[in-house]
CSV table of C-alpha atoms in Angstrom, one decimal:
chain,number,residue,atom,x,y,z
A,144,MET,CA,0.0,0.1,-0.1
A,145,GLU,CA,1.1,3.4,-0.8
A,146,LYS,CA,1.0,6.1,1.6
A,147,SER,CA,-1.9,8.2,-1.3
A,148,SER,CA,-3.7,4.6,-1.6
A,149,ARG,CA,-7.4,4.8,-1.4
A,150,ILE,CA,-8.2,2.4,1.4
A,151,TYR,CA,-11.5,1.6,2.5
A,152,ILE,CA,-12.4,0.6,6.1
A,153,ALA,CA,-15.7,-0.7,6.5
A,154,GLY,CA,-16.4,-0.8,10.0
A,155,HIS,CA,-14.0,1.9,11.2
A,156,GLN,CA,-16.3,3.0,14.4
A,157,GLY,CA,-15.9,-0.3,15.9
A,158,LEU,CA,-13.2,-1.7,18.0
A,159,VAL,CA,-11.5,-3.2,15.3
A,160,GLY,CA,-12.4,-0.5,12.7
A,161,SER,CA,-11.5,2.2,14.9
A,162,ALA,CA,-7.4,0.4,15.9
A,163,LEU,CA,-7.0,0.2,11.9
A,164,LEU,CA,-8.0,3.8,11.8
A,165,ARG,CA,-5.5,5.0,14.4
A,166,ASN,CA,-2.7,2.9,13.2
A,167,LEU,CA,-3.2,3.6,9.3
A,168,SER,CA,-3.4,7.7,10.4
A,169,ALA,CA,-0.2,7.5,12.4
A,170,GLN,CA,1.2,5.7,9.6
A,171,GLY,CA,0.6,8.7,6.8
A,172,PHE,CA,-1.9,7.1,4.9
A,173,GLU,CA,-3.5,9.7,3.3
A,174,GLN,CA,-6.3,8.4,1.7
A,175,LEU,CA,-8.7,6.8,4.0
A,176,ILE,CA,-12.4,6.0,3.0
A,177,VAL,CA,-15.0,5.6,5.9
A,178,ARG,CA,-18.5,5.6,6.2
A,179,THR,CA,-20.7,5.7,9.3
A,180,HIS,CA,-23.7,3.0,9.5
A,181,ALA,CA,-26.1,5.9,9.1
A,182,GLN,CA,-23.8,7.0,5.8
A,183,LEU,CA,-23.9,3.2,3.8
A,184,GLU,CA,-26.1,0.4,5.0
A,185,LEU,CA,-23.6,-2.7,4.1
A,186,SER,CA,-26.3,-5.4,4.2
A,187,ASP,CA,-28.0,-3.3,1.5
A,188,ALA,CA,-26.6,-4.5,-2.2
A,189,PRO,CA,-27.6,-1.3,-4.3
A,190,SER,CA,-25.8,1.2,-1.6
A,191,VAL,CA,-22.6,-0.8,-1.5
A,192,THR,CA,-22.8,-1.3,-5.2
A,193,GLU,CA,-23.0,2.5,-5.6
A,194,PHE,CA,-20.1,3.5,-3.3
A,195,PHE,CA,-17.9,1.1,-4.8
A,196,ALA,CA,-18.8,2.5,-7.9
A,197,THR,CA,-17.6,6.0,-7.2
A,198,GLU,CA,-15.2,5.4,-4.6
A,199,GLN,CA,-12.2,3.8,-6.5
A,200,ILE,CA,-11.1,1.8,-3.6
A,201,GLU,CA,-7.9,0.1,-3.5
A,202,TYR,CA,-7.8,-1.7,-0.6
A,203,VAL,CA,-10.3,-2.7,1.9
A,204,PHE,CA,-10.2,-3.9,5.4
A,205,LEU,CA,-13.6,-5.9,5.9
A,206,ALA,CA,-14.5,-5.3,9.9
A,207,ALA,CA,-17.7,-4.5,9.7
A,208,ALA,CA,-20.1,-7.2,11.3
A,209,LYS,CA,-23.1,-7.8,13.8
A,210,VAL,CA,-21.2,-9.0,16.9
A,211,GLY,CA,-21.9,-9.8,20.7
A,212,GLY,CA,-21.1,-12.1,23.4
A,213,ILE,CA,-22.6,-15.8,24.2
A,214,LEU,CA,-26.1,-13.8,25.2
A,215,ALA,CA,-26.6,-12.0,21.7
A,216,ASN,CA,-25.6,-15.0,20.0
A,217,ARG,CA,-28.1,-17.6,21.7
A,218,ASP,CA,-30.9,-15.4,21.6
A,219,GLN,CA,-30.6,-14.0,17.9
A,220,PRO,CA,-29.0,-16.6,16.0
A,221,ALA,CA,-31.2,-15.5,12.6
A,222,GLU,CA,-29.9,-11.6,12.9
A,223,PHE,CA,-26.1,-13.3,13.2
A,224,MET,CA,-26.4,-15.7,10.2
A,225,ARG,CA,-28.2,-13.0,8.1
A,226,LEU,CA,-26.4,-9.7,8.7
A,227,ASN,CA,-22.5,-10.8,8.3
A,228,LEU,CA,-23.6,-12.9,5.5
A,229,GLU,CA,-25.2,-9.8,3.4
A,230,ILE,CA,-22.4,-7.4,4.6
A,231,GLN,CA,-19.6,-10.0,3.7
A,232,ASN,CA,-21.1,-10.9,0.3
A,233,ASN,CA,-21.6,-7.4,-0.8
A,234,VAL,CA,-18.2,-6.0,0.3
A,235,ILE,CA,-16.6,-8.8,-1.1
A,236,HIS,CA,-18.4,-9.0,-4.5
A,237,GLN,CA,-17.8,-5.3,-5.1
A,238,SER,CA,-14.0,-5.6,-4.0
A,239,TYR,CA,-14.0,-8.1,-7.2
A,240,LEU,CA,-16.1,-6.2,-9.6
A,241,HIS,CA,-14.1,-2.8,-8.9
A,242,GLY,CA,-10.6,-4.3,-8.9
A,243,VAL,CA,-9.5,-3.7,-5.0
A,244,LYS,CA,-5.9,-5.0,-5.1
A,245,ARG,CA,-6.2,-6.9,-1.9
A,246,LEU,CA,-8.4,-7.3,1.0
A,247,LEU,CA,-8.7,-8.2,4.3
A,248,PHE,CA,-11.6,-10.1,5.8
A,249,LEU,CA,-11.9,-10.2,9.5
A,250,GLY,CA,-13.7,-13.5,11.0
A,251,SER,CA,-12.8,-14.7,14.6
A,252,SER,CA,-11.4,-17.7,16.3
A,253,CYS,CA,-15.2,-19.0,16.8
A,254,ILE,CA,-15.0,-20.5,13.7
A,255,TYR,CA,-13.0,-23.6,14.6
A,256,PRO,CA,-14.3,-26.8,16.4
A,257,ARG,CA,-15.5,-26.5,20.0
A,258,ASP,CA,-12.8,-29.5,21.1
A,259,CYS,CA,-10.1,-29.3,18.4
A,260,ALA,CA,-6.5,-30.1,19.6
A,261,GLN,CA,-4.8,-26.7,20.9
A,262,PRO,CA,-3.2,-24.6,20.3
A,263,ILE,CA,-5.5,-24.1,17.0
A,264,LYS,CA,-4.1,-24.4,13.9
A,265,GLU,CA,-5.3,-22.6,10.8
A,266,SER,CA,-5.9,-26.5,9.0
A,267,ALA,CA,-8.2,-27.2,12.1
A,268,LEU,CA,-11.1,-25.1,10.2
A,269,LEU,CA,-14.3,-27.7,9.6
A,270,THR,CA,-12.7,-30.7,10.7
A,271,GLY,CA,-15.6,-30.8,13.8
A,272,PRO,CA,-18.8,-29.4,15.6
A,273,LEU,CA,-18.5,-25.9,16.6
A,274,GLU,CA,-19.5,-24.3,19.8
A,275,ASP,CA,-23.5,-23.9,19.9
A,276,THR,CA,-23.8,-20.8,21.6
A,277,ASN,CA,-22.2,-19.0,18.6
A,278,SER,CA,-23.1,-21.2,15.7
A,279,ALA,CA,-24.6,-19.0,13.5
A,280,TYR,CA,-21.9,-16.5,14.0
A,281,ALA,CA,-19.3,-18.8,13.3
A,282,LEU,CA,-21.0,-20.3,10.1
A,283,ALA,CA,-21.4,-17.2,8.6
A,284,LYS,CA,-17.7,-16.2,9.1
A,285,ILE,CA,-16.2,-19.9,7.6
A,286,ALA,CA,-19.0,-18.6,4.7
A,287,GLY,CA,-16.8,-15.2,3.8
A,288,ILE,CA,-13.6,-17.5,4.2
A,289,GLU,CA,-14.8,-19.7,1.6
A,290,MET,CA,-16.4,-16.8,-0.3
A,291,CYS,CA,-12.4,-15.0,-0.5
A,292,ARG,CA,-11.3,-18.6,-1.5
A,293,GLY,CA,-13.6,-19.1,-4.1
A,294,TYR,CA,-12.8,-15.5,-5.6
A,295,ASN,CA,-9.1,-16.3,-5.0
A,296,GLN,CA,-9.8,-19.3,-7.2
A,297,GLN,CA,-11.7,-18.4,-9.8
A,298,TYR,CA,-11.3,-14.4,-10.2
A,299,GLY,CA,-7.4,-14.5,-9.4
A,300,THR,CA,-8.3,-11.9,-6.4
A,301,GLN,CA,-6.0,-10.9,-3.4
A,302,PHE,CA,-8.3,-11.7,-0.5
A,303,VAL,CA,-6.9,-12.9,2.5
A,304,CYS,CA,-9.0,-14.0,5.7
A,305,ALA,CA,-7.3,-13.0,9.5
A,306,MET,CA,-8.8,-15.1,12.5
A,307,PRO,CA,-8.3,-13.0,15.8
A,308,THR,CA,-8.4,-14.2,18.9
A,309,ASN,CA,-10.9,-12.8,22.0
A,310,LEU,CA,-10.4,-8.5,21.6
A,311,TYR,CA,-10.5,-6.1,24.0
A,312,GLY,CA,-9.0,-2.4,23.5
A,313,PRO,CA,-10.5,1.1,22.9
A,314,GLY,CA,-14.1,1.7,21.7
A,315,ASP,CA,-15.0,-1.7,23.0
A,316,ASN,CA,-19.0,-2.4,23.8
A,317,TYR,CA,-19.5,-2.6,27.2
A,318,ASP,CA,-23.2,-3.1,27.1
A,319,LEU,CA,-23.7,-6.1,29.9
A,320,LEU,CA,-26.2,-8.1,27.5
A,321,ASN,CA,-24.5,-7.9,24.3
A,322,SER,CA,-20.9,-7.5,24.8
A,323,HIS,CA,-17.9,-9.8,24.9
A,324,VAL,CA,-16.4,-11.6,28.4
A,325,LEU,CA,-13.6,-9.3,29.3
A,326,PRO,CA,-15.5,-5.4,28.4
A,327,ALA,CA,-18.6,-6.9,30.4
A,328,LEU,CA,-16.5,-8.4,33.8
A,329,LEU,CA,-14.7,-4.5,33.2
A,330,ARG,CA,-18.4,-2.9,34.0
A,331,LYS,CA,-19.6,-5.4,36.5
A,332,CYS,CA,-16.2,-4.9,38.6
A,333,ILE,CA,-16.5,-1.1,38.4
A,334,GLU,CA,-20.5,-0.7,38.9
A,335,ALA,CA,-20.2,-3.2,42.1
A,336,LYS,CA,-17.3,-1.1,43.4
A,337,ALA,CA,-19.1,2.1,42.8
A,338,ARG,CA,-22.3,0.9,44.7
A,339,GLY,CA,-20.6,-0.4,47.5
A,340,ASN,CA,-21.3,-4.1,46.8
A,341,GLY,CA,-19.8,-7.3,48.5
A,342,ARG,CA,-19.9,-9.5,45.8
A,343,LEU,CA,-19.7,-9.9,41.8
A,344,SER,CA,-21.5,-12.7,39.8
A,345,VAL,CA,-19.8,-14.4,36.9
A,346,TRP,CA,-21.4,-16.4,34.7
A,347,GLY,CA,-19.8,-20.1,34.7
A,348,THR,CA,-17.8,-21.6,36.3
A,349,GLY,CA,-14.4,-19.7,35.7
A,350,THR,CA,-12.8,-22.6,34.4
A,351,PRO,CA,-12.6,-22.0,30.7
A,352,LEU,CA,-9.2,-20.5,29.2
A,353,ARG,CA,-9.4,-17.5,26.8
A,354,GLU,CA,-6.5,-15.3,24.9
A,355,PHE,CA,-7.0,-12.0,24.8
A,356,LEU,CA,-5.4,-9.3,22.4
A,357,TYR,CA,-5.1,-5.7,22.2
A,358,SER,CA,-6.9,-4.3,19.4
A,359,ASP,CA,-4.0,-2.6,18.4
A,360,ASP,CA,-1.8,-5.4,18.3
A,361,LEU,CA,-4.5,-6.9,15.8
A,362,ALA,CA,-4.7,-4.0,13.5
A,363,ALA,CA,-0.6,-3.4,13.5
A,364,ALA,CA,-1.2,-7.4,12.4
A,365,CYS,CA,-4.1,-6.6,9.5
A,366,VAL,CA,-1.5,-3.6,8.3
A,367,PHE,CA,0.8,-5.5,8.2
A,368,LEU,CA,-0.3,-8.3,6.4
A,369,LEU,CA,-1.6,-6.2,3.5
A,370,GLN,CA,1.9,-4.5,2.9
A,371,LEU,CA,3.7,-8.2,2.5
A,372,PRO,CA,5.7,-8.0,-0.4
A,373,GLU,CA,3.9,-9.7,-3.5
A,374,GLN,CA,5.8,-12.9,-3.6
A,375,GLU,CA,5.3,-13.5,0.2
A,376,PHE,CA,1.8,-12.3,0.2
A,377,ALA,CA,0.9,-14.9,-2.9
A,378,ALA,CA,3.0,-17.5,-0.7
A,379,LEU,CA,0.5,-16.7,2.2
A,380,LEU,CA,-2.6,-17.2,0.2
A,381,ALA,CA,-1.1,-20.6,-1.3
A,382,ARG,CA,-0.3,-22.0,2.1
A,383,THR,CA,-3.3,-23.7,2.5
A,384,ARG,CA,-6.8,-24.7,1.0
A,385,GLN,CA,-8.7,-21.4,2.6
A,386,PRO,CA,-6.4,-18.0,2.5
A,387,LEU,CA,-6.1,-18.3,6.1
A,388,ILE,CA,-4.6,-17.1,9.0
A,389,ASN,CA,-4.7,-16.4,12.8
A,390,ILE,CA,-3.7,-13.5,14.7
A,391,GLY,CA,-3.2,-13.8,18.8
A,392,TYR,CA,-1.5,-13.2,22.0
A,393,GLY,CA,0.1,-17.0,22.7
A,394,THR,CA,-0.8,-17.3,26.3
A,395,ASP,CA,-4.3,-17.5,27.7
A,396,VAL,CA,-5.6,-17.1,30.8
A,397,THR,CA,-8.7,-18.4,32.9
A,398,ILE,CA,-12.1,-16.8,33.1
A,399,LYS,CA,-11.5,-16.9,37.3
A,400,ASN,CA,-7.8,-15.5,37.2
A,401,LEU,CA,-9.3,-12.6,34.6
A,402,THR,CA,-11.6,-11.5,36.5
A,403,GLU,CA,-9.5,-11.1,39.5
A,404,LEU,CA,-6.7,-9.5,37.1
A,405,ILE,CA,-10.0,-6.9,36.2
A,406,ALA,CA,-11.0,-7.0,40.1
A,407,ARG,CA,-7.5,-5.6,40.6
A,408,CYS,CA,-7.0,-2.9,37.9
A,409,VAL,CA,-10.5,-1.6,38.6
A,410,GLY,CA,-10.0,-1.6,43.1
A,411,PHE,CA,-13.0,-4.1,43.4
A,412,HIS,CA,-12.5,-5.8,46.9
A,413,GLY,CA,-15.3,-7.7,47.2
A,414,GLN,CA,-16.1,-11.5,46.8
A,415,ILE,CA,-16.1,-13.1,43.3
A,416,GLU,CA,-18.8,-15.9,43.1
A,417,PHE,CA,-19.0,-18.3,39.9
A,418,ASP,CA,-22.8,-19.2,38.6
A,419,SER,CA,-22.3,-22.7,37.5
A,420,THR,CA,-25.9,-22.5,36.0
A,421,LYS,CA,-25.3,-20.4,33.2
A,422,PRO,CA,-23.0,-21.4,30.3
A,423,ASP,CA,-19.3,-21.9,29.9
A,424,GLY,CA,-19.1,-21.8,26.1
A,425,THR,CA,-16.0,-23.5,24.3
A,426,PRO,CA,-13.5,-25.1,27.4
A,427,ARG,CA,-10.4,-23.6,25.9
A,428,LYS,CA,-9.7,-21.4,22.4
A,429,LEU,CA,-6.2,-20.5,22.1
A,430,ILE,CA,-5.2,-20.2,18.4
A,431,ASP,CA,-1.8,-20.8,16.8
A,432,SER,CA,0.0,-17.8,15.9
A,433,GLY,CA,3.2,-19.2,14.2
A,434,VAL,CA,2.8,-18.0,10.6
A,435,ILE,CA,2.2,-14.5,11.1
A,436,ARG,CA,5.3,-14.9,13.7
A,437,SER,CA,7.3,-16.3,11.4
A,438,LEU,CA,6.6,-13.3,8.9
A,439,GLY,CA,7.8,-10.7,11.4
A,440,TRP,CA,4.7,-9.8,13.4
A,441,GLN,CA,4.8,-9.8,17.4
A,442,PRO,CA,2.4,-8.7,19.4
A,443,LYS,CA,3.3,-5.8,21.8
A,444,ILE,CA,0.5,-5.0,24.5
A,445,SER,CA,0.1,-7.4,27.7
A,446,LEU,CA,-3.4,-8.1,29.3
A,447,GLU,CA,-1.7,-6.2,32.6
A,448,GLN,CA,-0.9,-3.5,30.2
A,449,GLY,CA,-3.9,-3.4,28.2
A,450,LEU,CA,-6.4,-3.5,30.9
A,451,PRO,CA,-5.6,0.0,32.7
A,452,LEU,CA,-5.8,1.7,29.1
A,453,VAL,CA,-9.7,0.1,28.6
A,454,LEU,CA,-10.1,0.9,32.1
A,455,GLN,CA,-9.5,4.4,31.2
A,456,ASP,CA,-11.4,4.3,28.1
A,457,TYR,CA,-14.6,3.1,29.7
A,458,LEU,CA,-14.3,6.0,32.2
A,459,VAL,CA,-14.0,8.7,29.6
A,460,ARG,CA,-16.6,7.4,27.6
A,461,LEU,CA,-19.0,6.0,30.0
A,462,ALA,CA,-18.7,6.6,33.3
A,463,PRO,CA,-21.4,9.7,34.6
Protein backbone atom coordinates (compact mmCIF):
# COMPACT_ATOMS: atom_id res chain seq x y z
CA MET A 1 0.00 0.00 0.00
CA GLU A 2 1.27 3.45 -0.90
CA LYS A 3 0.63 6.44 1.35
CA SER A 4 -1.69 7.78 -1.35
CA SER A 5 -3.61 4.50 -1.81
CA ARG A 6 -7.38 4.68 -1.44
CA ILE A 7 -8.11 2.45 1.55
CA TYR A 8 -11.61 1.60 2.76
CA ILE A 9 -12.11 0.63 6.41
CA ALA A 10 -15.51 -1.03 6.73
CA GLY A 11 -16.70 -0.73 10.33
CA HIS A 12 -14.33 2.09 11.34
CA GLN A 13 -16.31 2.96 14.47
CA GLY A 14 -16.06 -0.50 15.98
CA LEU A 15 -13.36 -2.02 18.17
CA VAL A 16 -11.25 -3.35 15.28
CA GLY A 17 -12.10 -0.69 12.72
CA SER A 18 -11.22 2.19 15.03
CA ALA A 19 -7.87 0.54 15.80
CA LEU A 20 -7.21 0.17 12.06
CA LEU A 21 -8.06 3.84 11.55
CA ARG A 22 -5.63 4.86 14.32
CA ASN A 23 -2.86 2.70 12.90
CA LEU A 24 -3.21 3.80 9.29
CA SER A 25 -3.55 7.48 10.26
CA ALA A 26 -0.44 7.29 12.43
CA GLN A 27 1.52 5.79 9.51
CA GLY A 28 0.56 8.69 7.26
CA PHE A 29 -1.86 7.05 4.84
CA GLU A 30 -3.61 9.98 3.20
CA GLN A 31 -6.80 8.61 1.66
CA LEU A 32 -8.68 6.63 4.28
CA ILE A 33 -12.29 6.11 3.23
CA VAL A 34 -14.89 5.61 5.96
CA ARG A 35 -18.66 5.66 6.24
CA THR A 36 -20.86 5.47 9.32
CA HIS A 37 -23.66 2.94 9.48
CA ALA A 38 -26.12 5.77 8.87
CA GLN A 39 -24.21 6.85 5.76
CA LEU A 40 -23.83 3.37 4.25
CA GLU A 41 -25.87 0.27 5.08
CA LEU A 42 -23.53 -2.56 4.11
CA SER A 43 -26.33 -5.13 4.14
CA ASP A 44 -28.04 -3.17 1.33
CA ALA A 45 -26.60 -4.39 -1.98
CA PRO A 46 -27.56 -1.39 -4.18
CA SER A 47 -25.99 1.05 -1.69
CA VAL A 48 -22.75 -0.93 -1.58
CA THR A 49 -22.69 -1.17 -5.36
CA GLU A 50 -23.04 2.61 -5.71
CA PHE A 51 -20.39 3.23 -3.06
CA PHE A 52 -17.75 1.09 -4.78
CA ALA A 53 -18.63 2.49 -8.19
CA THR A 54 -17.84 6.05 -7.07
CA GLU A 55 -14.96 5.68 -4.58
CA GLN A 56 -12.23 3.93 -6.67
CA ILE A 57 -11.11 1.84 -3.70
CA GLU A 58 -7.78 0.02 -3.91
CA TYR A 59 -7.58 -1.78 -0.55
CA VAL A 60 -10.29 -2.98 1.84
CA PHE A 61 -10.25 -3.87 5.53
CA LEU A 62 -13.58 -5.63 6.15
CA ALA A 63 -14.07 -5.19 9.89
CA ALA A 64 -17.82 -4.49 9.79
CA ALA A 65 -19.98 -7.20 11.36
CA LYS A 66 -22.78 -7.89 13.80
CA VAL A 67 -20.97 -9.13 16.92
CA GLY A 68 -21.85 -9.99 20.50
CA GLY A 69 -21.25 -12.29 23.44
CA ILE A 70 -22.80 -15.63 24.43
CA LEU A 71 -26.21 -14.16 25.31
CA ALA A 72 -26.62 -12.18 22.11
CA ASN A 73 -25.45 -15.10 19.96
CA ARG A 74 -27.85 -17.45 21.73
CA ASP A 75 -30.87 -15.18 21.45
CA GLN A 76 -30.34 -13.77 17.92
CA PRO A 77 -28.92 -16.55 15.72
CA ALA A 78 -31.00 -15.56 12.68
CA GLU A 79 -29.76 -11.95 12.82
CA PHE A 80 -26.15 -12.99 13.31
CA MET A 81 -26.36 -15.26 10.29
CA ARG A 82 -28.36 -13.00 7.97
CA LEU A 83 -26.64 -9.67 8.58
CA ASN A 84 -23.10 -11.02 8.51
CA LEU A 85 -23.72 -12.94 5.30
CA GLU A 86 -25.23 -9.87 3.64
CA ILE A 87 -22.42 -7.54 4.73
CA GLN A 88 -19.56 -9.76 3.64
CA ASN A 89 -21.24 -10.92 0.41
CA ASN A 90 -21.81 -7.32 -0.69
CA VAL A 91 -18.35 -5.99 0.19
CA ILE A 92 -16.38 -8.98 -1.13
CA HIS A 93 -18.30 -9.14 -4.40
CA GLN A 94 -18.05 -5.41 -5.09
CA SER A 95 -14.34 -5.50 -4.22
CA TYR A 96 -13.88 -8.08 -6.96
CA LEU A 97 -16.05 -6.22 -9.48
CA HIS A 98 -14.21 -2.93 -8.95
CA GLY A 99 -10.67 -4.29 -9.02
CA VAL A 100 -9.66 -3.95 -5.38
CA LYS A 101 -5.98 -4.97 -5.16
CA ARG A 102 -6.11 -6.61 -1.75
CA LEU A 103 -8.86 -7.25 0.79
CA LEU A 104 -8.55 -8.40 4.39
CA PHE A 105 -11.62 -10.12 5.85
CA LEU A 106 -11.84 -10.19 9.66
CA GLY A 107 -13.26 -13.32 11.20
CA SER A 108 -13.12 -14.81 14.67
CA SER A 109 -11.51 -17.78 16.38
CA CYS A 110 -15.01 -19.15 17.03
CA ILE A 111 -14.89 -20.53 13.47
CA TYR A 112 -12.90 -23.48 14.81
CA PRO A 113 -14.42 -26.68 16.25
CA ARG A 114 -15.41 -26.58 19.90
CA ASP A 115 -13.09 -29.37 21.02
CA CYS A 116 -10.13 -29.25 18.63
CA ALA A 117 -6.49 -29.67 19.65
CA GLN A 118 -4.80 -26.68 21.28
CA PRO A 119 -3.25 -24.37 20.21
CA ILE A 120 -5.57 -24.23 17.21
CA LYS A 121 -3.93 -24.28 13.80
CA GLU A 122 -5.57 -22.87 10.67
CA SER A 123 -5.88 -26.43 9.35
CA ALA A 124 -8.39 -27.24 12.12
CA LEU A 125 -11.15 -25.41 10.22
CA LEU A 126 -14.14 -27.67 9.44
CA THR A 127 -12.68 -30.67 11.26
CA GLY A 128 -15.40 -30.95 13.93
CA PRO A 129 -18.62 -29.53 15.44
CA LEU A 130 -18.80 -25.85 16.39
CA GLU A 131 -19.64 -24.41 19.81
CA ASP A 132 -23.45 -24.30 19.79
CA THR A 133 -23.78 -20.91 21.53
CA ASN A 134 -22.22 -19.02 18.59
CA SER A 135 -22.57 -21.41 15.65
CA ALA A 136 -24.65 -19.00 13.52
CA TYR A 137 -21.99 -16.28 13.70
CA ALA A 138 -19.22 -18.82 13.15
CA LEU A 139 -20.91 -20.31 10.10
CA ALA A 140 -21.37 -16.86 8.56
CA LYS A 141 -17.66 -16.17 9.03
CA ILE A 142 -16.72 -19.57 7.60
CA ALA A 143 -18.84 -18.70 4.55
CA GLY A 144 -16.83 -15.46 4.22
CA ILE A 145 -13.56 -17.39 4.28
CA GLU A 146 -14.80 -19.79 1.62
CA MET A 147 -16.03 -16.86 -0.45
CA CYS A 148 -12.57 -15.26 -0.37
CA ARG A 149 -11.00 -18.59 -1.32
CA GLY A 150 -13.46 -19.02 -4.18
CA TYR A 151 -12.88 -15.54 -5.58
CA ASN A 152 -9.10 -15.99 -5.35
CA GLN A 153 -9.35 -19.31 -7.18
CA GLN A 154 -11.89 -18.32 -9.83
CA TYR A 155 -11.05 -14.66 -10.43
CA GLY A 156 -7.44 -14.28 -9.28
CA THR A 157 -8.23 -11.84 -6.48
CA GLN A 158 -5.93 -11.33 -3.50
CA PHE A 159 -8.29 -11.65 -0.55
CA VAL A 160 -6.90 -12.83 2.79
CA CYS A 161 -8.79 -13.79 5.96
CA ALA A 162 -7.48 -12.88 9.41
CA MET A 163 -8.79 -14.85 12.38
CA PRO A 164 -8.08 -12.97 15.62
CA THR A 165 -8.43 -14.39 19.08
CA ASN A 166 -10.63 -12.66 21.70
CA LEU A 167 -10.14 -8.90 21.41
CA TYR A 168 -10.33 -5.93 23.77
CA GLY A 169 -9.34 -2.30 23.60
CA PRO A 170 -10.57 1.31 23.24
CA GLY A 171 -13.98 1.67 21.66
CA ASP A 172 -15.22 -1.70 22.91
CA ASN A 173 -18.88 -2.49 23.59
CA TYR A 174 -19.56 -2.57 27.34
CA ASP A 175 -23.24 -3.50 27.16
CA LEU A 176 -23.90 -6.24 29.71
CA LEU A 177 -26.32 -8.08 27.41
CA ASN A 178 -24.43 -7.89 24.12
CA SER A 179 -20.72 -7.50 24.89
CA HIS A 180 -17.93 -10.05 25.10
CA VAL A 181 -16.55 -11.41 28.34
CA LEU A 182 -13.75 -8.93 29.11
CA PRO A 183 -15.65 -5.64 28.66
CA ALA A 184 -18.68 -7.14 30.42
CA LEU A 185 -16.56 -8.15 33.42
CA LEU A 186 -14.89 -4.75 33.48
CA ARG A 187 -18.25 -2.98 33.65
CA LYS A 188 -19.56 -5.40 36.30
CA CYS A 189 -16.54 -4.73 38.50
CA ILE A 190 -16.78 -0.96 38.06
CA GLU A 191 -20.50 -0.90 38.90
CA ALA A 192 -20.12 -3.28 41.86
CA LYS A 193 -17.40 -1.05 43.29
CA ALA A 194 -19.48 2.10 42.73
CA ARG A 195 -22.48 0.58 44.53
CA GLY A 196 -20.37 -0.73 47.36
CA ASN A 197 -21.39 -4.31 46.63
CA GLY A 198 -19.42 -6.94 48.51
CA ARG A 199 -20.08 -9.63 45.91
CA LEU A 200 -19.76 -10.05 42.16
CA SER A 201 -21.54 -12.80 40.24
CA VAL A 202 -19.89 -14.11 37.06
CA TRP A 203 -21.42 -16.44 34.47
CA GLY A 204 -20.11 -20.01 34.32
CA THR A 205 -17.61 -21.96 36.38
CA GLY A 206 -14.61 -19.69 35.80
CA THR A 207 -12.57 -22.59 34.41
CA PRO A 208 -12.68 -21.94 30.62
CA LEU A 209 -9.42 -20.63 29.16
CA ARG A 210 -9.36 -17.63 26.85
CA GLU A 211 -6.64 -15.78 24.95
CA PHE A 212 -6.87 -11.98 24.67
CA LEU A 213 -5.28 -9.63 22.14
CA TYR A 214 -5.27 -5.84 22.39
CA SER A 215 -7.06 -4.27 19.41
CA ASP A 216 -4.11 -2.07 18.40
CA ASP A 217 -1.92 -5.18 18.16
CA LEU A 218 -4.49 -6.75 15.84
CA ALA A 219 -4.63 -3.59 13.71
CA ALA A 220 -0.84 -3.62 13.37
CA ALA A 221 -1.00 -7.26 12.27
CA CYS A 222 -3.69 -6.55 9.65
CA VAL A 223 -1.80 -3.61 8.16
CA PHE A 224 1.38 -5.70 8.23
CA LEU A 225 -0.34 -8.41 6.18
CA LEU A 226 -1.63 -6.07 3.48
CA GLN A 227 1.81 -4.50 3.17
CA LEU A 228 3.62 -7.80 2.56
CA PRO A 229 5.72 -7.92 -0.62
CA GLU A 230 3.98 -9.58 -3.56
CA GLN A 231 5.89 -12.86 -3.37
CA GLU A 232 5.29 -13.31 0.36
CA PHE A 233 1.62 -12.36 0.05
CA ALA A 234 1.06 -14.82 -2.80
CA ALA A 235 2.78 -17.56 -0.81
CA LEU A 236 0.56 -16.79 2.18
CA LEU A 237 -2.60 -17.15 0.08
CA ALA A 238 -1.36 -20.43 -1.42
CA ARG A 239 -0.20 -21.94 1.88
CA THR A 240 -3.43 -23.80 2.67
CA ARG A 241 -6.75 -24.46 0.97
CA GLN A 242 -8.27 -21.43 2.69
CA PRO A 243 -6.49 -18.02 2.62
CA LEU A 244 -6.60 -18.04 6.41
CA ILE A 245 -4.18 -16.72 9.04
CA ASN A 246 -4.48 -16.72 12.84
CA ILE A 247 -3.62 -13.66 14.93
CA GLY A 248 -3.30 -14.13 18.68
CA TYR A 249 -1.27 -13.15 21.72
CA GLY A 250 0.19 -16.59 22.42
CA THR A 251 -0.94 -17.34 25.99
CA ASP A 252 -4.33 -17.76 27.66
CA VAL A 253 -5.91 -17.23 31.06
CA THR A 254 -8.87 -18.75 32.92
CA ILE A 255 -12.02 -16.65 33.27
CA LYS A 256 -11.46 -16.81 37.03
CA ASN A 257 -7.96 -15.34 36.74
CA LEU A 258 -9.19 -12.77 34.21
CA THR A 259 -11.90 -11.65 36.64
CA GLU A 260 -9.34 -11.31 39.43
CA LEU A 261 -7.03 -9.26 37.16
CA ILE A 262 -9.88 -6.92 36.24
CA ALA A 263 -11.00 -6.61 39.86
CA ARG A 264 -7.51 -5.56 40.92
CA CYS A 265 -7.27 -3.10 38.04
CA VAL A 266 -10.61 -1.53 38.96
CA GLY A 267 -10.06 -1.67 42.70
CA PHE A 268 -12.95 -4.01 43.51
CA HIS A 269 -12.13 -5.97 46.66
CA GLY A 270 -15.35 -7.91 47.19
CA GLN A 271 -16.07 -11.63 46.84
CA ILE A 272 -16.25 -13.10 43.33
CA GLU A 273 -18.82 -15.88 42.82
CA PHE A 274 -19.27 -18.07 39.75
CA ASP A 275 -22.76 -19.12 38.62
CA SER A 276 -22.37 -22.65 37.25
CA THR A 277 -26.00 -22.67 36.06
CA LYS A 278 -24.95 -20.30 33.26
CA PRO A 279 -23.07 -21.49 30.14
CA ASP A 280 -19.28 -21.59 29.94
CA GLY A 281 -18.97 -21.71 26.16
CA THR A 282 -15.94 -23.38 24.60
CA PRO A 283 -13.64 -24.95 27.25
CA ARG A 284 -10.46 -23.55 25.72
CA LYS A 285 -9.63 -21.39 22.71
CA LEU A 286 -5.92 -20.72 22.22
CA ILE A 287 -4.90 -20.19 18.61
CA ASP A 288 -1.59 -20.97 16.94
CA SER A 289 -0.16 -17.73 15.51
CA GLY A 290 3.03 -19.31 14.27
CA VAL A 291 2.51 -18.37 10.64
CA ILE A 292 2.22 -14.61 11.10
CA ARG A 293 4.99 -14.64 13.72
CA SER A 294 7.26 -16.38 11.19
CA LEU A 295 6.64 -13.45 8.83
CA GLY A 296 7.92 -10.97 11.42
CA TRP A 297 4.90 -9.74 13.41
CA GLN A 298 4.78 -9.85 17.21
CA PRO A 299 2.16 -8.52 19.69
CA LYS A 300 3.36 -5.75 22.00
CA ILE A 301 0.68 -5.17 24.65
CA SER A 302 0.14 -7.70 27.46
CA LEU A 303 -3.14 -8.14 29.29
CA GLU A 304 -1.65 -6.46 32.37
CA GLN A 305 -0.67 -3.47 30.21
CA GLY A 306 -3.91 -3.35 28.23
CA LEU A 307 -6.45 -3.51 31.06
CA PRO A 308 -5.62 -0.06 32.50
CA LEU A 309 -5.96 1.41 29.00
CA VAL A 310 -9.40 -0.15 28.61
CA LEU A 311 -10.41 1.07 32.08
CA GLN A 312 -9.40 4.59 31.08
CA ASP A 313 -11.43 4.29 27.87
CA TYR A 314 -14.50 3.16 29.83
CA LEU A 315 -14.20 5.97 32.36
CA VAL A 316 -13.81 8.62 29.64
CA ARG A 317 -16.66 7.34 27.46
CA LEU A 318 -19.22 5.87 29.84
CA ALA A 319 -18.64 6.89 33.43
CA PRO A 320 -21.26 9.34 34.78
